Structure formats: structure tokens, C-alpha cells
Short mmCIF file of C-alpha atoms in Angstrom, two decimals:
data_model
loop_
_atom_site.label_atom_id
_atom_site.label_comp_id
_atom_site.label_asym_id
_atom_site.label_seq_id
_atom_site.Cartn_x
_atom_site.Cartn_y
_atom_site.Cartn_z
CA MET Q 1 107.09 152.34 24.38
CA ASN Q 2 107.63 148.58 24.53
CA THR Q 3 105.45 146.53 26.83
CA PRO Q 4 107.49 144.27 29.14
CA ILE Q 5 107.06 140.62 28.17
CA TYR Q 6 109.65 139.03 30.46
CA THR Q 7 110.31 139.30 34.17
CA PHE Q 8 113.39 138.98 36.35
CA VAL Q 9 114.41 139.15 39.99
CA THR Q 10 117.74 140.18 41.50
CA ARG Q 11 118.97 138.63 44.73
CA ASP Q 12 122.58 139.77 44.85
CA ASP Q 13 123.08 143.36 45.92
CA ASN Q 14 126.88 143.04 45.76
CA SER Q 15 127.35 141.94 42.14
CA THR Q 16 128.45 144.86 40.00
CA VAL Q 17 128.25 142.68 36.89
CA TYR Q 18 124.61 141.74 37.39
CA ALA Q 19 123.69 145.26 38.48
CA GLU Q 20 124.83 146.34 35.01
CA VAL Q 21 122.99 143.43 33.37
CA SER Q 22 119.81 144.53 35.18
CA LYS Q 23 120.15 148.05 33.79
CA ILE Q 24 120.58 146.72 30.27
CA LEU Q 25 117.50 144.49 30.56
CA LEU Q 26 115.33 147.32 31.84
CA SER Q 27 116.58 149.66 29.10
CA THR Q 28 115.18 147.35 26.41
CA GLY Q 29 111.63 147.96 27.59
CA HIS Q 30 110.95 144.21 27.27
CA TRP Q 31 111.90 143.31 30.84
CA LYS Q 32 110.27 144.09 34.16
CA ARG Q 33 111.93 143.66 37.54
CA LEU Q 34 109.83 141.88 40.19
CA LYS Q 35 110.22 141.88 43.94
CA ARG Q 36 113.04 139.52 44.93
CA ASP Q 37 110.72 136.93 46.53
CA ASN Q 38 108.25 136.71 43.63
CA PRO Q 39 108.48 133.14 42.24
CA ARG Q 40 106.87 134.03 38.89
CA PHE Q 41 110.04 135.16 37.14
CA ASN Q 42 111.70 134.20 33.88
CA LEU Q 43 115.23 135.12 34.96
CA MET Q 44 116.88 135.03 38.37
CA LEU Q 45 120.07 137.01 38.91
CA GLY Q 46 120.85 135.36 42.19
CA GLU Q 47 123.58 135.23 44.80
CA ARG Q 48 126.06 132.49 44.05
CA ASN Q 49 125.93 130.56 47.33
CA ARG Q 50 122.25 131.13 48.14
CA LEU Q 51 120.32 129.93 45.12
CA PRO Q 52 117.06 127.98 45.54
CA PHE Q 53 117.88 125.41 42.84
CA GLY Q 54 115.36 122.92 44.21
CA ARG Q 55 112.49 125.38 43.67
CA LEU Q 56 113.40 126.41 40.14
CA GLY Q 57 111.46 125.25 37.10
CA HIS Q 58 108.26 124.36 38.97
CA GLU Q 59 106.13 127.39 38.07
CA PRO Q 60 103.42 126.15 35.64
CA GLY Q 61 103.89 127.40 32.09
CA LEU Q 62 106.99 129.44 32.93
CA VAL Q 63 110.48 129.08 31.49
CA GLN Q 64 113.09 129.91 34.13
CA LEU Q 65 116.78 130.73 33.74
CA VAL Q 66 119.32 131.32 36.53
CA ASN Q 67 122.79 132.87 36.39
CA TYR Q 68 124.76 130.03 38.03
CA TYR Q 69 125.29 126.34 37.44
CA ARG Q 70 124.65 124.11 40.41
CA GLY Q 71 127.85 122.21 41.20
CA ALA Q 72 130.24 124.62 39.48
CA ASP Q 73 131.97 125.22 42.81
CA LYS Q 74 134.01 122.08 42.20
CA LEU Q 75 135.93 124.31 39.77
CA CYS Q 76 135.72 127.53 41.74
CA ARG Q 77 137.08 126.53 45.14
CA LYS Q 78 140.74 125.68 45.41
CA ALA Q 79 140.58 122.30 47.18
CA PRO Q 80 137.75 120.84 45.04
CA LEU Q 81 139.56 122.08 41.92
CA VAL Q 82 142.73 120.25 42.96
CA LYS Q 83 140.75 117.07 43.63
CA LEU Q 84 138.91 117.34 40.30
CA ILE Q 85 142.09 117.84 38.33
CA LYS Q 86 143.98 115.02 40.06
CA THR Q 87 141.17 112.45 39.83
CA SER Q 88 139.68 113.13 36.37
CA PRO Q 89 141.03 110.98 33.53
CA GLU Q 90 140.00 113.72 31.10
CA LEU Q 91 142.53 116.05 32.74
CA SER Q 92 145.46 113.65 32.69
CA ASP Q 93 147.56 116.28 30.88
CA SER Q 94 147.09 118.79 33.71
CA CYS Q 95 150.70 118.40 34.84
CA HIS Q 96 151.54 120.56 31.82
CA TRP Q 97 149.27 123.46 32.85
CA PHE Q 98 148.40 123.17 36.56
CA PRO Q 99 151.09 123.47 39.25
CA GLU Q 100 151.67 120.42 41.44
CA SER Q 101 149.15 120.78 44.29
CA TYR Q 102 148.03 119.06 47.50
CA ILE Q 103 144.97 119.39 49.73
CA ILE Q 104 145.88 119.90 53.39
CA TYR Q 105 143.46 119.82 56.33
CA PRO Q 106 144.42 121.08 59.81
CA THR Q 107 145.36 118.16 62.05
CA ASP Q 108 142.69 119.00 64.64
CA LEU Q 109 139.99 118.19 62.06
CA LYS Q 110 141.22 114.57 62.11
CA THR Q 111 140.79 114.19 58.36
CA PRO Q 112 141.98 110.82 56.97
CA VAL Q 113 145.58 111.17 55.80
CA ALA Q 114 146.53 109.70 52.44
CA PRO Q 115 149.68 107.53 52.45
CA ALA Q 116 152.79 108.92 50.80
CA THR Q 117 152.41 106.31 48.07
CA ASN Q 118 149.18 105.60 46.17
CA GLY Q 119 147.67 108.82 47.50
CA ILE Q 120 145.46 109.34 44.44
CA SER Q 121 143.47 106.17 45.23
CA HIS Q 122 142.83 107.53 48.71
CA LEU Q 123 141.79 110.87 47.22
CA LYS Q 124 139.34 109.16 44.87
CA SER Q 125 137.74 106.93 47.46
CA ASN Q 126 137.32 109.41 50.34
CA PRO Q 127 135.19 112.55 50.42
CA LYS Q 128 137.95 114.34 52.36
CA THR Q 129 141.65 113.54 52.24
CA ASP Q 130 144.62 115.21 53.89
CA GLU Q 131 147.55 114.93 51.48
CA ARG Q 132 150.30 116.13 53.81
CA GLU Q 133 152.27 112.89 53.62
CA VAL Q 134 152.15 112.92 49.83
CA PHE Q 135 153.24 116.56 49.85
CA LEU Q 136 156.15 115.86 52.20
CA ALA Q 137 157.37 113.02 50.01
CA SER Q 138 157.34 115.27 46.94
CA TYR Q 139 158.91 118.15 48.88
CA CYS Q 140 161.81 115.97 50.03
CA SER Q 141 162.33 114.55 46.57
CA LYS Q 142 162.48 118.01 45.00
CA LYS Q 143 164.77 119.30 47.73
CA GLU Q 144 167.24 116.46 47.15
CA SER Q 145 167.26 117.06 43.40
CA ALA Q 146 167.31 120.87 43.78
CA ASP Q 147 164.20 120.97 41.60
CA GLY Q 148 162.70 124.11 43.09
CA THR Q 149 161.90 124.31 46.77
CA VAL Q 150 159.41 127.16 47.02
CA TRP Q 151 155.77 126.33 47.75
CA ILE Q 152 152.68 128.44 48.41
CA ALA Q 153 149.85 127.68 50.84
CA LYS Q 154 146.44 129.13 49.94
CA SER Q 155 143.16 128.95 51.80
CA SER Q 156 140.62 126.97 49.77
CA ALA Q 157 137.93 129.60 50.34
CA GLY Q 158 140.30 132.56 50.53
CA ALA Q 159 140.14 135.60 48.28
CA LYS Q 160 141.91 138.93 47.81
CA GLY Q 161 145.24 137.48 48.92
CA ALA Q 162 144.02 136.34 52.35
CA GLY Q 163 145.27 133.11 53.94
CA ILE Q 164 148.49 132.84 51.90
CA LEU Q 165 152.02 131.85 52.89
CA ILE Q 166 155.03 131.38 50.59
CA SER Q 167 157.92 129.39 51.99
CA HIS Q 168 160.88 127.04 51.40
CA ASP Q 169 160.03 125.21 54.64
CA ALA Q 170 157.49 122.38 54.47
CA ASN Q 171 157.01 122.28 58.24
CA GLN Q 172 156.37 126.02 58.34
CA LEU Q 173 153.69 125.65 55.69
CA LEU Q 174 151.97 122.76 57.49
CA GLU Q 175 152.15 124.52 60.86
CA TYR Q 176 150.65 127.63 59.29
CA ILE Q 177 147.69 125.63 57.96
CA ASP Q 178 147.18 123.87 61.30
CA ASN Q 179 147.02 127.26 63.00
CA GLN Q 180 144.59 128.68 60.41
CA GLY Q 181 142.03 125.96 61.18
CA GLN Q 182 140.68 125.52 57.66
CA VAL Q 183 141.47 123.52 54.55
CA HIS Q 184 144.26 124.87 52.36
CA VAL Q 185 146.01 123.94 49.16
CA ILE Q 186 149.80 123.72 49.03
CA GLN Q 187 150.97 124.35 45.51
CA LYS Q 188 154.36 124.39 43.80
CA TYR Q 189 155.32 128.04 43.40
CA LEU Q 190 156.17 129.20 39.88
CA GLU Q 191 159.69 130.38 40.60
CA LYS Q 192 160.52 131.59 37.09
CA PRO Q 193 157.57 133.68 35.89
CA LEU Q 194 157.60 135.86 32.82
CA LEU Q 195 158.27 139.37 34.12
CA LEU Q 196 157.12 142.73 32.86
CA GLN Q 197 159.56 145.51 32.04
CA PRO Q 198 160.27 148.08 33.20
CA GLY Q 199 160.45 147.04 36.83
CA ASN Q 200 160.99 143.28 36.59
CA ARG Q 201 157.42 142.70 37.81
CA LYS Q 202 155.03 139.75 38.11
CA PHE Q 203 151.59 139.64 36.57
CA ASP Q 204 148.66 137.30 36.12
CA ILE Q 205 146.00 137.19 33.41
CA ARG Q 206 142.24 137.27 33.98
CA SER Q 207 140.07 135.84 31.20
CA TRP Q 208 136.27 135.98 31.34
CA VAL Q 209 134.36 132.94 30.11
CA LEU Q 210 130.60 132.62 29.62
CA VAL Q 211 128.79 129.27 29.49
CA ASP Q 212 125.28 129.49 28.05
CA HIS Q 213 122.27 127.25 28.76
CA HIS Q 214 123.30 124.82 26.01
CA TYR Q 215 126.76 124.63 27.58
CA ASN Q 216 128.41 126.44 24.73
CA ILE Q 217 131.65 127.94 26.04
CA TYR Q 218 132.39 131.53 25.03
CA LEU Q 219 135.61 133.46 25.64
CA TYR Q 220 135.44 137.23 26.04
CA ARG Q 221 137.83 138.87 23.58
CA GLU Q 222 139.37 141.21 26.14
CA GLY Q 223 141.59 140.15 28.98
CA VAL Q 224 143.44 142.03 31.67
CA LEU Q 225 146.84 141.66 33.28
CA ARG Q 226 146.87 142.39 36.99
CA THR Q 227 150.37 143.66 37.61
CA SER Q 228 152.67 144.08 40.58
CA SER Q 229 154.12 147.49 41.39
CA GLU Q 230 157.28 146.03 42.91
CA PRO Q 231 160.19 144.04 41.40
CA TYR Q 232 160.02 140.28 41.71
CA ASN Q 233 162.41 139.17 44.46
CA SER Q 234 162.83 135.41 44.82
CA SER Q 235 165.08 135.85 47.85
CA ASP Q 236 162.41 137.66 49.91
CA LEU Q 237 159.30 135.51 50.16
CA GLN Q 238 157.72 137.71 52.82
CA ASP Q 239 157.18 140.72 50.55
CA MET Q 240 153.66 140.07 49.34
CA THR Q 241 153.70 143.06 46.98
CA SER Q 242 156.53 141.38 45.08
CA HIS Q 243 154.78 138.02 44.80
CA LEU Q 244 151.02 138.61 44.77
CA THR Q 245 149.27 140.69 42.12
CA ASN Q 246 145.89 140.99 43.89
CA HIS Q 247 144.60 144.55 43.56
CA CYS Q 248 143.82 144.88 47.24
CA ILE Q 249 147.37 143.92 48.28
CA GLN Q 250 149.03 146.16 45.70
CA LYS Q 251 146.80 149.12 46.44
CA GLU Q 252 147.10 148.84 50.20
CA HIS Q 253 150.76 147.92 50.60
CA SER Q 254 152.74 149.15 47.58
CA HIS Q 255 153.98 152.74 47.46
CA ASN Q 256 154.33 152.35 43.69
CA TYR Q 257 150.72 151.39 43.02
CA GLY Q 258 149.70 152.79 39.63
CA ARG Q 259 153.26 153.84 38.72
CA TYR Q 260 153.55 151.59 35.66
CA GLU Q 261 149.92 150.97 34.67
CA GLU Q 262 146.82 152.85 35.74
CA GLY Q 263 145.18 150.80 38.47
CA ASN Q 264 147.89 148.15 37.96
CA GLU Q 265 146.00 146.86 34.91
CA MET Q 266 147.27 146.20 31.40
CA PHE Q 267 144.75 145.24 28.72
CA PHE Q 268 145.32 142.89 25.81
CA ASP Q 269 145.99 145.55 23.15
CA GLU Q 270 148.91 146.91 25.18
CA PHE Q 271 150.08 143.40 26.08
CA ARG Q 272 150.10 142.43 22.39
CA LEU Q 273 152.44 145.30 21.58
CA TYR Q 274 154.59 144.52 24.61
CA LEU Q 275 155.04 140.86 23.63
CA LEU Q 276 155.85 141.75 20.04
CA ASN Q 277 158.28 144.55 20.83
CA THR Q 278 159.99 142.93 23.82
CA HIS Q 279 159.93 139.20 23.01
CA ASN Q 280 159.04 139.06 19.29
CA VAL Q 281 156.10 136.76 19.97
CA THR Q 282 152.36 137.28 19.50
CA LEU Q 283 149.59 136.86 22.02
CA GLU Q 284 147.52 134.93 19.45
CA THR Q 285 150.17 132.26 18.84
CA ALA Q 286 152.16 132.07 22.07
CA ILE Q 287 149.55 132.40 24.81
CA LEU Q 288 145.89 132.45 23.75
CA PRO Q 289 145.82 128.89 22.30
CA GLN Q 290 147.02 127.54 25.65
CA ILE Q 291 144.44 129.60 27.54
CA LYS Q 292 141.63 128.36 25.29
CA GLN Q 293 142.63 124.71 25.65
CA ILE Q 294 142.81 124.90 29.45
CA ILE Q 295 139.39 126.57 29.63
CA LYS Q 296 137.79 123.95 27.38
CA SER Q 297 139.40 121.08 29.30
CA CYS Q 298 138.20 122.29 32.70
CA LEU Q 299 134.65 123.19 31.71
CA SER Q 300 134.11 120.13 29.52
CA CYS Q 301 135.24 117.88 32.37
CA ILE Q 302 132.35 118.93 34.63
CA GLU Q 303 129.69 119.31 31.93
CA PRO Q 304 128.07 115.88 32.52
CA SER Q 305 127.57 116.63 36.22
CA ILE Q 306 126.30 120.23 36.03
CA SER Q 307 124.59 120.62 32.65
CA THR Q 308 120.94 121.68 32.95
CA LYS Q 309 119.83 120.67 29.47
CA HIS Q 310 117.65 117.84 30.86
CA LEU Q 311 116.25 119.83 33.81
CA SER Q 312 113.09 121.88 34.13
CA TYR Q 313 115.12 125.08 34.51
CA GLN Q 314 118.25 126.30 32.73
CA SER Q 315 121.50 127.93 33.79
CA PHE Q 316 124.28 130.09 32.47
CA GLN Q 317 127.39 131.36 34.26
CA LEU Q 318 130.23 133.81 33.93
CA PHE Q 319 133.63 132.52 35.09
CA GLY Q 320 136.92 134.28 35.68
CA PHE Q 321 139.96 132.14 34.80
CA ASP Q 322 143.28 133.31 36.25
CA PHE Q 323 146.55 132.33 34.60
CA MET Q 324 150.26 132.90 34.95
CA VAL Q 325 152.91 132.67 32.25
CA ASP Q 326 156.42 131.39 32.93
CA GLU Q 327 159.64 132.57 31.29
CA SER Q 328 159.22 129.89 28.59
CA PHE Q 329 155.76 131.31 27.66
CA LYS Q 330 154.05 128.31 29.17
CA VAL Q 331 150.60 129.13 30.56
CA TRP Q 332 149.59 127.84 34.00
CA LEU Q 333 146.09 127.84 35.49
CA ILE Q 334 146.10 129.38 38.96
CA GLU Q 335 142.43 129.39 39.93
CA ILE Q 336 138.88 129.88 38.67
CA ASN Q 337 136.41 132.42 40.04
CA GLY Q 338 132.70 131.61 39.85
CA ALA Q 339 131.49 135.18 40.39
CA PRO Q 340 134.15 137.41 38.86
CA ALA Q 341 134.21 141.17 38.96
CA CYS Q 342 135.26 143.12 35.91
CA ALA Q 343 137.59 145.97 35.03
CA GLN Q 344 135.54 149.17 35.18
CA LYS Q 345 135.93 150.14 31.52
CA LEU Q 346 134.79 146.70 30.33
CA TYR Q 347 131.43 146.60 32.13
CA PRO Q 348 129.22 147.99 29.31
CA GLU Q 349 130.56 145.65 26.61
CA LEU Q 350 130.94 142.54 28.77
CA CYS Q 351 127.48 142.85 30.32
CA GLN Q 352 125.80 143.56 26.98
CA GLY Q 353 127.52 140.40 25.75
CA ILE Q 354 126.09 138.42 28.67
CA VAL Q 355 122.59 139.60 27.73
CA ASP Q 356 123.09 138.78 24.04
CA VAL Q 357 124.70 135.35 24.55
CA ALA Q 358 123.04 133.98 27.68
CA VAL Q 359 119.70 135.74 28.09
CA SER Q 360 118.39 136.72 24.66
CA SER Q 361 119.19 133.25 23.30
CA VAL Q 362 116.46 131.97 25.64
CA PHE Q 363 114.11 134.96 25.74
CA ALA Q 364 114.16 136.42 22.23
CA LEU Q 365 113.37 140.10 21.73
CA ASN Q 366 112.82 139.78 17.98
CA SER Q 367 109.24 140.90 17.39
CA SER Q 368 109.14 139.04 14.08
CA ALA Q 369 109.93 135.74 15.76
CA ASP Q 370 107.39 132.98 15.52
CA SER Q 371 104.91 133.69 18.30
CA SER Q 372 104.42 129.99 18.87
CA SER Q 373 108.10 129.55 19.77
CA ALA Q 374 108.63 129.01 23.46
CA SER Q 375 112.02 130.71 23.19
CA SER Q 376 110.31 133.95 22.09
CA SER Q 377 107.72 133.83 24.84
CA PRO Q 378 108.11 133.13 28.54
CA TYR Q 379 104.83 131.22 28.55
CA SER Q 380 104.04 127.89 26.98
CA SER Q 381 102.05 124.84 27.85
CA SER Q 382 105.30 123.08 28.70
CA PRO Q 383 108.04 125.14 30.35
CA SER Q 384 110.72 122.73 29.21
CA SER Q 385 109.66 122.84 25.59
CA THR Q 386 112.25 125.56 25.00
CA PHE Q 387 115.01 123.13 25.82
CA THR Q 388 116.26 119.71 24.80
CA THR Q 389 114.54 117.11 26.94
CA ASN Q 390 115.80 113.93 25.30
CA SER Q 391 116.86 111.68 28.15
CA SER Q 392 119.80 110.36 26.15
CA CYS Q 393 123.03 111.95 27.34
CA SER Q 394 124.45 111.34 23.89
CA SER Q 395 122.04 113.77 22.26
CA PRO Q 396 123.99 116.35 20.26
CA LYS Q 397 124.64 119.75 21.78
CA LEU Q 398 122.92 122.67 20.10
CA ARG Q 399 125.87 124.75 18.95
CA GLY Q 400 125.63 128.49 19.40
CA PRO Q 401 126.96 130.99 16.85
CA LEU Q 402 130.75 131.27 16.60
CA HIS Q 403 130.76 134.98 17.40
CA VAL Q 404 128.27 136.97 19.47
CA GLY Q 405 129.40 140.55 20.08
CA PRO Q 406 132.64 140.42 22.09
CA PHE Q 407 132.41 136.65 22.72
CA THR Q 408 133.84 133.82 20.64
CA ARG Q 409 132.69 130.21 21.04
CA LEU Q 410 135.47 127.77 21.85
#
């Protein structure tokens, strides 16, 4: 039997993904789980919003890796994502793949309000900005030109379909946010989505993306469509089962849940056939290139501010990117999840891929590896010797392999 040579702690009892990763690590015989408060670990599988980043990397002679990037929430919360996209020169093409969006604070929070003109300057120069005047100006302009009048308000920290209102009425949306008492995003609603047949139904696409400690970006080969059970009805904006594909809403409120797809999920193999047979297009040419470009743009934009390659500890992270497709096969980013769950049947492959890409690349299990290599041993005279420590930000990135199991580097 193998003698454990690496140690890890788990601090998130609710993550099904990292529960599976823990099982895989233990099954190798090379990993030992420590008590959650033991600081002498190689790997921390922590809870996203409660990670002790300031205490990582200070154990003498110990290489430490953690499963989240500090600062990644600027992508994974709705309001910070909107601000990032609107203020980053690198994302100047976002109007082609991110719906027009505005950050709205309740009036009782007395957040500075950006003027209807030159609102971006206000957004850039203030830590918090209420964009209601900018939104109203755009709303009125679109209403006059009949350029689509449906908008959706979403709580910045909301999940599972909570804190959402879809409406034609700008005042109704703003009043709703004021009554909710927390920051929301108002976003232009995609009024002409690509619909699934039979049933004339909406769907969104979840793609899983893994960023390793060298900030190589890997896309998981499988994706899943989360489908609606009810026909899309643009004249009834109150029927959430028609407009929102969240599992919890479909399962709880639709009498047709599971009628078309088991668990209201369609995987890529089935979607490929559907696109070819119904629309005579392929997933690989019509949709995936757009998805890959959006993922690379978003993650590359924040790399300088969250990369750990010059720190005394290292990070990796699994992201869930959610997309919609319109009737012209244009892909739109909806949101990014920093701690995504996974379709049940994908857990074994996805989690083994996380171990192979993100963990074993730091803590090698190859017994023939050079014993003096810090990457094949958790102990060395200098914990950071495993990683690039050149202070120059222009130092080249160490490129990972193009394919590792079910992951492909972008």
C-alpha cells in the first residue's frame, strides 16, 4: 500500500465537487486528510467566501495550494461583473456578447448616482455607482425606437432564480429594486432566444472552466443545456417557468418538469445532433468558438490582479460560465459562477480532471520523478521554489499541455 506523501484539509461541507475530489485523492493512497484546522497542509479545499488567504504560504518548507483565486468574485457576482466589463478596455467588444446592463442600488442606500451622460467615467472613478439615470436614458431611447423594451432585474448576490423581475416598465423595475433593499443589475432581456423543439422552449448552456496555478485556462469537453419545461411566451412576463431555466424553478413550479429531457438537462452529444438535424449547423463551428473566446476574454482580463504566480501560495479554480444563444446563433454571456455544481453523471470524470490538471501538476504522483524536484515533494527548503518567482510581470507563462483528460487548454 502507498504511503501518503501529501496532505489536505477540507473546509466546505456543502461542495459536492470537492467532496468527490477528496475521495479521488484518498483513493490514490498518496494523500492524507488532516483535521480542518491543521495549518500543515499541502492542499486546502476551502469554502469560497471564508478562505484564510493571508495565512497561506507561511508554513516553513511547505508548498500550499488552495482551490480558489482571491479576487475572482469580480467575475462571479453580477454587479462587479457588469462594472468590470464596462470599464475594462480589454473587453471593449463586450457589446457583442454581453447584454446591455446597469448597476442599480436602492435609493435608501444613498449611493452616488451617475449622470445620464458620461456615466462610465462616474463608474470608473467611484467604488459604488447607481446607474439608474443612465438606464432610464437608454430605456427611453429604446422605447422610442421600438428596439426591444423588455428588461430583467437580477439581485447581484442572488442565485437559483431568486430576486428576479422581468418587465416592460422601467419604474416597476426600479421600484422593485428599492423595495428589495440590495444592489441589483438591470439587464436587457434577450427577447429572441434560440428555442428548443418540441415545445418552443428556452435553454441556457453551462460550461465548466478550470484555471490552474499557472493560469492556464482549460475548458471541460462536456457541457449541459438547462432547459425549460414550458413554451416561451413573450407576452406573459410573469410566468417564470417560461422565462427562467433554473432547475429549482422548473422542478418546483412546472408540471411538465422532465417531460422533454430527464432532469431538464440536455448534454452536448444530444445537442450536436439537434443542431445538425434541426438547423443544419454544428456545435463546433456555430457556438463553441464564441464560447471559448468569451471565456478567454473574461479570465484574461482579471489575470494581472488575481494571478498567484508571484505569491508564496498558489491557487486554482473551477468556474461555471452560463450562456444563452439567440435565434441568430449569437452567444451571450449571462453570468459566471465561482463555485459551480455539476450534473450528477459528470462528477467522476470532471473531478478526476480537476485532480489531474490542477492538483497533480503541483504535487506529482510519479514515483520516478526527480526526488529533488519541489513539484514532486511537498517539502523543500524554499516553498516557492516550485513556482515562478521572477518579479517581472512580463515573465512568460508556463504553458500546460493542450489536452489533459476531459479538459482542453484554450
